Amino acid sequence: MIVVALDPPFESRSGSSALEDIVKQTDAFVSGYKVGLPLLIQEGPGSIRRIRNLTEKRIIADLKLADIGEIMAKVLRILVYIGIDAVIAHTFIGIEDALDILVNEANRQNIDIILVASMSHKGSSRYIDSKFGEFIRDALELKVHGVVIGAGKKDLIRTTREIAGNQLKIYTPGIGAQGAKPGDGLCAGADYEIIGRLITNDPEPGIKAKEIYYTQLTRLRECHGSR
Ligand code: BMP
């Protein structure tokens, strides 16, 4: 139920094997990995291939795509080539000539699309959150794999689960460094918790991931009745 956000630099380790160390140590306890601009800019696209060679878990490319459809489809084809399984895009760009083209290409390439429905930072309330209901409707209309909702937004997570049932996977970032606790997203109804620094900055990322995994299980047992 953990998706590790692999955003360098990794505080407690240096050198070219830092990324490999984290993936190898955490692989047994996590559901997938999320890679984004920090990794791509710092270590290049080859870094995704290096991860691919180490794990069969899902690799999610988090470029928060927000462009015209043809360009996003082009980016998706390149990402497929380097071994990713899912791509995150913004929802606010709209369906016509944008998300419709991206989703068609993703379906052709057998790639999952995850849409940003609400973010974990405070500023998300200014514009993004005011369109939340429409974003979820768009995600359902497009039949995408899932949505991102900040782990602290428990009401939005609950509402999404109520509206979407199991048609959307819910990914919740904002755990640890940003204040929410492991299990907060899951207890509100999420499927996965996206966790970066709490794991990647730990001197023992494998032990930390294992500890978080068992915390998630305990929290889920405790909160199950009130979900
Ligand atoms: P951390 O656990 O270190 O705070 O990292 C969170 C990760 O989730 C980062 O990769 C960030 O880009 C991503 N993220 C987020 O924090 N909030 C969002 O609303 C959406 C995200 O993708």
CSV table of C-alpha atoms and ligand atoms in Angstrom, one decimal:
chain,number,residue,atom,x,y,z
A,1,MET,CA,0.0,0.0,0.0
A,2,ILE,CA,3.1,2.2,-0.2
A,3,VAL,CA,4.3,4.0,-3.4
A,4,VAL,CA,7.8,5.3,-2.7
A,5,ALA,CA,8.4,8.8,-4.2
A,6,LEU,CA,12.0,8.6,-5.5
A,7,ASP,CA,13.0,12.2,-5.4
A,8,PRO,CA,16.7,12.9,-5.0
A,9,PRO,CA,18.8,14.1,-3.4
A,10,PHE,CA,18.5,11.3,-0.8
A,11,GLU,CA,19.7,12.9,2.5
A,12,SER,CA,21.3,9.9,4.2
A,13,ARG,CA,23.2,8.5,1.2
A,14,SER,CA,25.2,9.7,-1.7
A,15,GLY,CA,26.8,8.3,-4.8
A,16,SER,CA,25.5,6.6,-7.9
A,17,SER,CA,24.1,3.6,-6.0
A,18,ALA,CA,21.8,5.6,-3.7
A,19,LEU,CA,18.8,5.0,-5.9
A,20,GLU,CA,19.5,1.3,-6.3
A,21,ASP,CA,20.1,0.9,-2.6
A,22,ILE,CA,16.7,2.4,-1.8
A,23,VAL,CA,14.8,0.3,-4.4
A,24,LYS,CA,16.5,-3.0,-3.4
A,25,GLN,CA,15.9,-2.4,0.3
A,26,THR,CA,12.3,-1.3,0.0
A,27,ASP,CA,11.0,-3.6,-2.8
A,28,ALA,CA,9.6,-6.3,-0.5
A,29,PHE,CA,7.4,-3.9,1.4
A,30,VAL,CA,6.0,-1.6,-1.3
A,31,SER,CA,3.5,-1.6,-4.1
A,32,GLY,CA,5.4,0.6,-6.5
A,33,TYR,CA,7.6,3.6,-7.1
A,34,LYS,CA,7.0,7.1,-8.3
A,35,VAL,CA,9.6,9.0,-10.3
A,36,GLY,CA,9.4,12.6,-11.3
A,37,LEU,CA,11.3,15.6,-12.4
A,38,PRO,CA,13.9,15.6,-9.6
A,39,LEU,CA,15.1,12.1,-10.7
A,40,LEU,CA,14.8,12.7,-14.4
A,41,ILE,CA,16.7,16.0,-14.3
A,42,GLN,CA,19.4,14.9,-11.9
A,43,GLU,CA,20.0,11.3,-13.1
A,44,GLY,CA,18.4,11.2,-16.6
A,45,PRO,CA,16.0,8.8,-18.2
A,46,GLY,CA,18.5,6.0,-17.7
A,47,SER,CA,17.6,6.1,-14.0
A,48,ILE,CA,14.1,4.8,-14.8
A,49,ARG,CA,15.7,1.8,-16.6
A,50,ARG,CA,17.9,1.2,-13.7
A,51,ILE,CA,14.9,1.0,-11.4
A,52,ARG,CA,13.1,-1.2,-14.0
A,53,ASN,CA,15.9,-3.7,-13.9
A,54,LEU,CA,15.6,-4.0,-10.1
A,55,THR,CA,11.9,-4.3,-9.5
A,56,GLU,CA,8.8,-5.8,-11.0
A,57,LYS,CA,6.7,-3.4,-9.0
A,58,ARG,CA,4.8,-0.6,-10.8
A,59,ILE,CA,6.7,2.5,-11.8
A,60,ILE,CA,4.6,5.7,-12.0
A,61,ALA,CA,6.0,8.6,-14.0
A,62,ASP,CA,4.9,11.8,-12.2
A,63,LEU,CA,5.4,14.6,-14.7
A,64,LYS,CA,2.0,16.0,-13.9
A,65,LEU,CA,1.4,16.4,-17.6
A,66,ALA,CA,-0.7,19.5,-18.5
A,67,ASP,CA,-0.3,20.1,-22.3
A,68,ILE,CA,-2.1,19.6,-25.5
A,69,GLY,CA,-3.0,16.0,-26.3
A,70,GLU,CA,-0.5,15.3,-29.0
A,71,ILE,CA,2.4,16.4,-26.9
A,72,MET,CA,1.3,14.4,-23.9
A,73,ALA,CA,0.8,11.4,-26.1
A,74,LYS,CA,4.4,11.9,-27.4
A,75,VAL,CA,5.8,12.1,-23.9
A,76,LEU,CA,3.8,9.0,-22.9
A,77,ARG,CA,5.3,7.0,-25.8
A,78,ILE,CA,8.8,7.9,-24.7
A,79,LEU,CA,8.0,7.0,-21.1
A,80,VAL,CA,6.7,3.6,-22.3
A,81,TYR,CA,10.0,3.0,-24.1
A,82,ILE,CA,11.9,3.5,-20.9
A,83,GLY,CA,9.8,1.1,-18.9
A,84,ILE,CA,7.0,2.9,-16.9
A,85,ASP,CA,3.6,1.5,-16.1
A,86,ALA,CA,1.5,4.6,-15.3
A,87,VAL,CA,1.6,8.3,-15.9
A,88,ILE,CA,0.2,11.2,-13.8
A,89,ALA,CA,-1.5,14.1,-15.5
A,90,HIS,CA,-3.4,17.2,-14.4
A,91,THR,CA,-7.2,17.2,-14.8
A,92,PHE,CA,-7.6,21.0,-15.1
A,93,ILE,CA,-6.5,20.9,-18.8
A,94,GLY,CA,-9.8,19.4,-19.7
A,95,ILE,CA,-10.9,16.4,-21.8
A,96,GLU,CA,-11.3,17.7,-25.4
A,97,ASP,CA,-8.0,17.7,-27.4
A,98,ALA,CA,-6.1,17.0,-24.3
A,99,LEU,CA,-6.9,14.2,-21.8
A,100,ASP,CA,-9.0,12.3,-24.4
A,101,ILE,CA,-5.9,12.0,-26.7
A,102,LEU,CA,-3.7,11.1,-23.7
A,103,VAL,CA,-6.1,8.4,-22.5
A,104,ASN,CA,-6.5,6.9,-26.0
A,105,GLU,CA,-2.8,6.6,-26.4
A,106,ALA,CA,-2.4,5.2,-22.9
A,107,ASN,CA,-5.1,2.6,-23.7
A,108,ARG,CA,-3.2,1.7,-26.9
A,109,GLN,CA,0.1,1.3,-25.0
A,110,ASN,CA,-1.5,-0.5,-22.0
A,111,ILE,CA,-0.4,2.3,-19.6
A,112,ASP,CA,-2.5,3.5,-16.6
A,113,ILE,CA,-3.4,7.2,-16.3
A,114,ILE,CA,-3.7,8.8,-12.9
A,115,LEU,CA,-5.2,12.2,-12.6
A,116,VAL,CA,-4.5,14.9,-10.0
A,117,ALA,CA,-7.9,15.6,-8.3
A,118,SER,CA,-6.6,17.5,-5.3
A,119,MET,CA,-3.1,18.3,-4.0
A,120,SER,CA,-1.6,18.1,-0.6
A,121,HIS,CA,-0.2,21.7,-0.4
A,122,LYS,CA,-2.2,24.6,1.1
A,123,GLY,CA,-2.5,26.4,-2.3
A,124,SER,CA,-4.5,23.5,-3.7
A,125,SER,CA,-7.6,25.0,-2.1
A,126,ARG,CA,-7.3,28.2,-4.1
A,127,TYR,CA,-8.1,26.8,-7.6
A,128,ILE,CA,-7.8,23.0,-7.8
A,129,ASP,CA,-10.0,22.0,-4.9
A,130,SER,CA,-12.9,24.2,-6.1
A,131,LYS,CA,-13.2,21.9,-9.2
A,132,PHE,CA,-12.8,18.7,-7.3
A,133,GLY,CA,-16.3,17.3,-8.1
A,134,GLU,CA,-15.8,17.9,-11.8
A,135,PHE,CA,-12.3,16.4,-11.7
A,136,ILE,CA,-13.7,13.2,-10.3
A,137,ARG,CA,-16.5,13.2,-12.9
A,138,ASP,CA,-14.0,13.6,-15.6
A,139,ALA,CA,-11.8,10.8,-14.2
A,140,LEU,CA,-14.8,8.5,-14.2
A,141,GLU,CA,-15.9,9.6,-17.7
A,142,LEU,CA,-12.4,8.9,-19.0
A,143,LYS,CA,-12.3,5.6,-17.2
A,144,VAL,CA,-8.8,6.3,-15.9
A,145,HIS,CA,-7.0,4.0,-13.5
A,146,GLY,CA,-6.9,6.5,-10.5
A,147,VAL,CA,-6.6,9.9,-8.9
A,148,VAL,CA,-4.3,11.7,-6.6
A,149,ILE,CA,-5.7,13.3,-3.5
A,150,GLY,CA,-3.7,14.8,-0.6
A,151,ALA,CA,-3.7,12.4,2.4
A,152,GLY,CA,-4.9,15.2,4.7
A,153,LYS,CA,-8.1,15.7,2.6
A,154,LYS,CA,-10.0,13.0,4.3
A,155,ASP,CA,-13.5,14.3,3.3
A,156,LEU,CA,-12.4,14.4,-0.4
A,157,ILE,CA,-11.0,10.9,-0.2
A,158,ARG,CA,-14.2,9.6,1.4
A,159,THR,CA,-16.4,11.4,-1.1
A,160,THR,CA,-14.4,10.0,-4.0
A,161,ARG,CA,-14.8,6.5,-2.6
A,162,GLU,CA,-18.5,7.0,-2.2
A,163,ILE,CA,-19.0,8.4,-5.8
A,164,ALA,CA,-16.5,6.1,-7.6
A,165,GLY,CA,-16.7,2.9,-5.6
A,166,ASN,CA,-13.8,0.7,-6.9
A,167,GLN,CA,-13.7,2.4,-10.3
A,168,LEU,CA,-10.8,4.6,-9.3
A,169,LYS,CA,-7.7,3.8,-7.3
A,170,ILE,CA,-6.9,6.6,-4.9
A,171,TYR,CA,-3.3,7.6,-4.3
A,172,THR,CA,-2.6,9.9,-1.3
A,173,PRO,CA,0.7,11.9,-0.9
A,174,GLY,CA,1.5,14.2,2.0
A,175,ILE,CA,2.5,11.6,4.5
A,176,GLY,CA,5.5,12.2,6.9
A,177,ALA,CA,7.4,15.3,5.8
A,178,GLN,CA,4.2,17.1,4.9
A,179,GLY,CA,2.4,16.2,8.1
A,180,ALA,CA,-0.1,13.4,7.6
A,181,LYS,CA,0.5,10.1,9.3
A,182,PRO,CA,0.9,6.6,7.7
A,183,GLY,CA,-2.5,5.2,7.5
A,184,ASP,CA,-4.4,8.5,7.3
A,185,GLY,CA,-5.1,8.2,3.6
A,186,LEU,CA,-5.9,4.5,3.8
A,187,CYS,CA,-8.3,5.0,6.7
A,188,ALA,CA,-10.2,7.6,4.7
A,189,GLY,CA,-10.6,5.1,1.9
A,190,ALA,CA,-7.4,5.4,-0.3
A,191,ASP,CA,-5.7,2.4,-1.9
A,192,TYR,CA,-2.1,3.7,-1.7
A,193,GLU,CA,-0.1,6.2,0.2
A,194,ILE,CA,2.7,7.9,-1.7
A,195,ILE,CA,5.6,8.4,0.6
A,196,GLY,CA,8.9,10.0,-0.2
A,197,ARG,CA,11.3,11.6,2.3
A,198,LEU,CA,10.1,9.6,5.3
A,199,ILE,CA,11.5,6.6,3.6
A,200,THR,CA,14.2,7.9,1.2
A,201,ASN,CA,15.9,10.1,3.8
A,202,ASP,CA,16.0,7.3,6.4
A,203,PRO,CA,19.4,5.7,6.8
A,204,GLU,CA,17.6,2.3,6.7
A,205,PRO,CA,14.9,2.8,4.0
A,206,GLY,CA,14.0,-0.9,4.0
A,207,ILE,CA,13.4,-1.1,7.7
A,208,LYS,CA,11.5,2.2,7.6
A,209,ALA,CA,9.3,0.9,4.7
A,210,LYS,CA,8.6,-2.3,6.6
A,211,GLU,CA,7.7,-0.3,9.8
A,212,ILE,CA,5.3,1.9,7.8
A,213,TYR,CA,3.7,-1.1,6.1
A,214,TYR,CA,2.9,-2.7,9.5
A,215,THR,CA,1.7,0.7,10.8
A,216,GLN,CA,-0.7,0.9,7.8
A,217,LEU,CA,-2.0,-2.6,8.5
A,218,THR,CA,-2.6,-1.8,12.2
A,219,ARG,CA,-4.3,1.5,11.3
A,220,LEU,CA,-6.5,-0.2,8.8
A,221,ARG,CA,-7.5,-2.8,11.4
A,222,GLU,CA,-8.4,-0.1,13.9
A,223,CYS,CA,-10.2,2.2,11.5
A,224,HIS,CA,-11.9,-0.4,9.3
A,225,GLY,CA,-15.3,-0.1,11.1
A,226,SER,CA,-15.4,3.7,10.7
A,227,ARG,CA,-14.4,3.8,7.0
B,1,BMP,P1,7.2,13.5,0.4
B,1,BMP,O1,6.6,12.3,1.0
B,1,BMP,O2,8.7,13.5,0.5
B,1,BMP,O3,6.6,14.8,0.9
B,1,BMP,O4,6.9,13.4,-1.2
B,1,BMP,C1,5.7,13.5,-1.7
B,1,BMP,C2,5.7,13.1,-3.2
B,1,BMP,O5,4.3,13.2,-3.6
B,1,BMP,C3,6.5,14.1,-4.0
B,1,BMP,O6,7.0,13.3,-5.1
B,1,BMP,C4,5.4,15.1,-4.6
B,1,BMP,O7,5.8,15.5,-5.9
B,1,BMP,C5,4.2,14.2,-4.7
B,1,BMP,N1,2.9,14.9,-4.5
B,1,BMP,C6,2.6,15.6,-3.4
B,1,BMP,O8,3.4,15.7,-2.4
B,1,BMP,N2,1.4,16.3,-3.3
B,1,BMP,C7,0.5,16.2,-4.3
B,1,BMP,O9,-0.6,16.8,-4.1
B,1,BMP,C8,0.8,15.5,-5.4
B,1,BMP,C9,2.0,14.8,-5.5
B,1,BMP,O10,2.3,14.2,-6.6
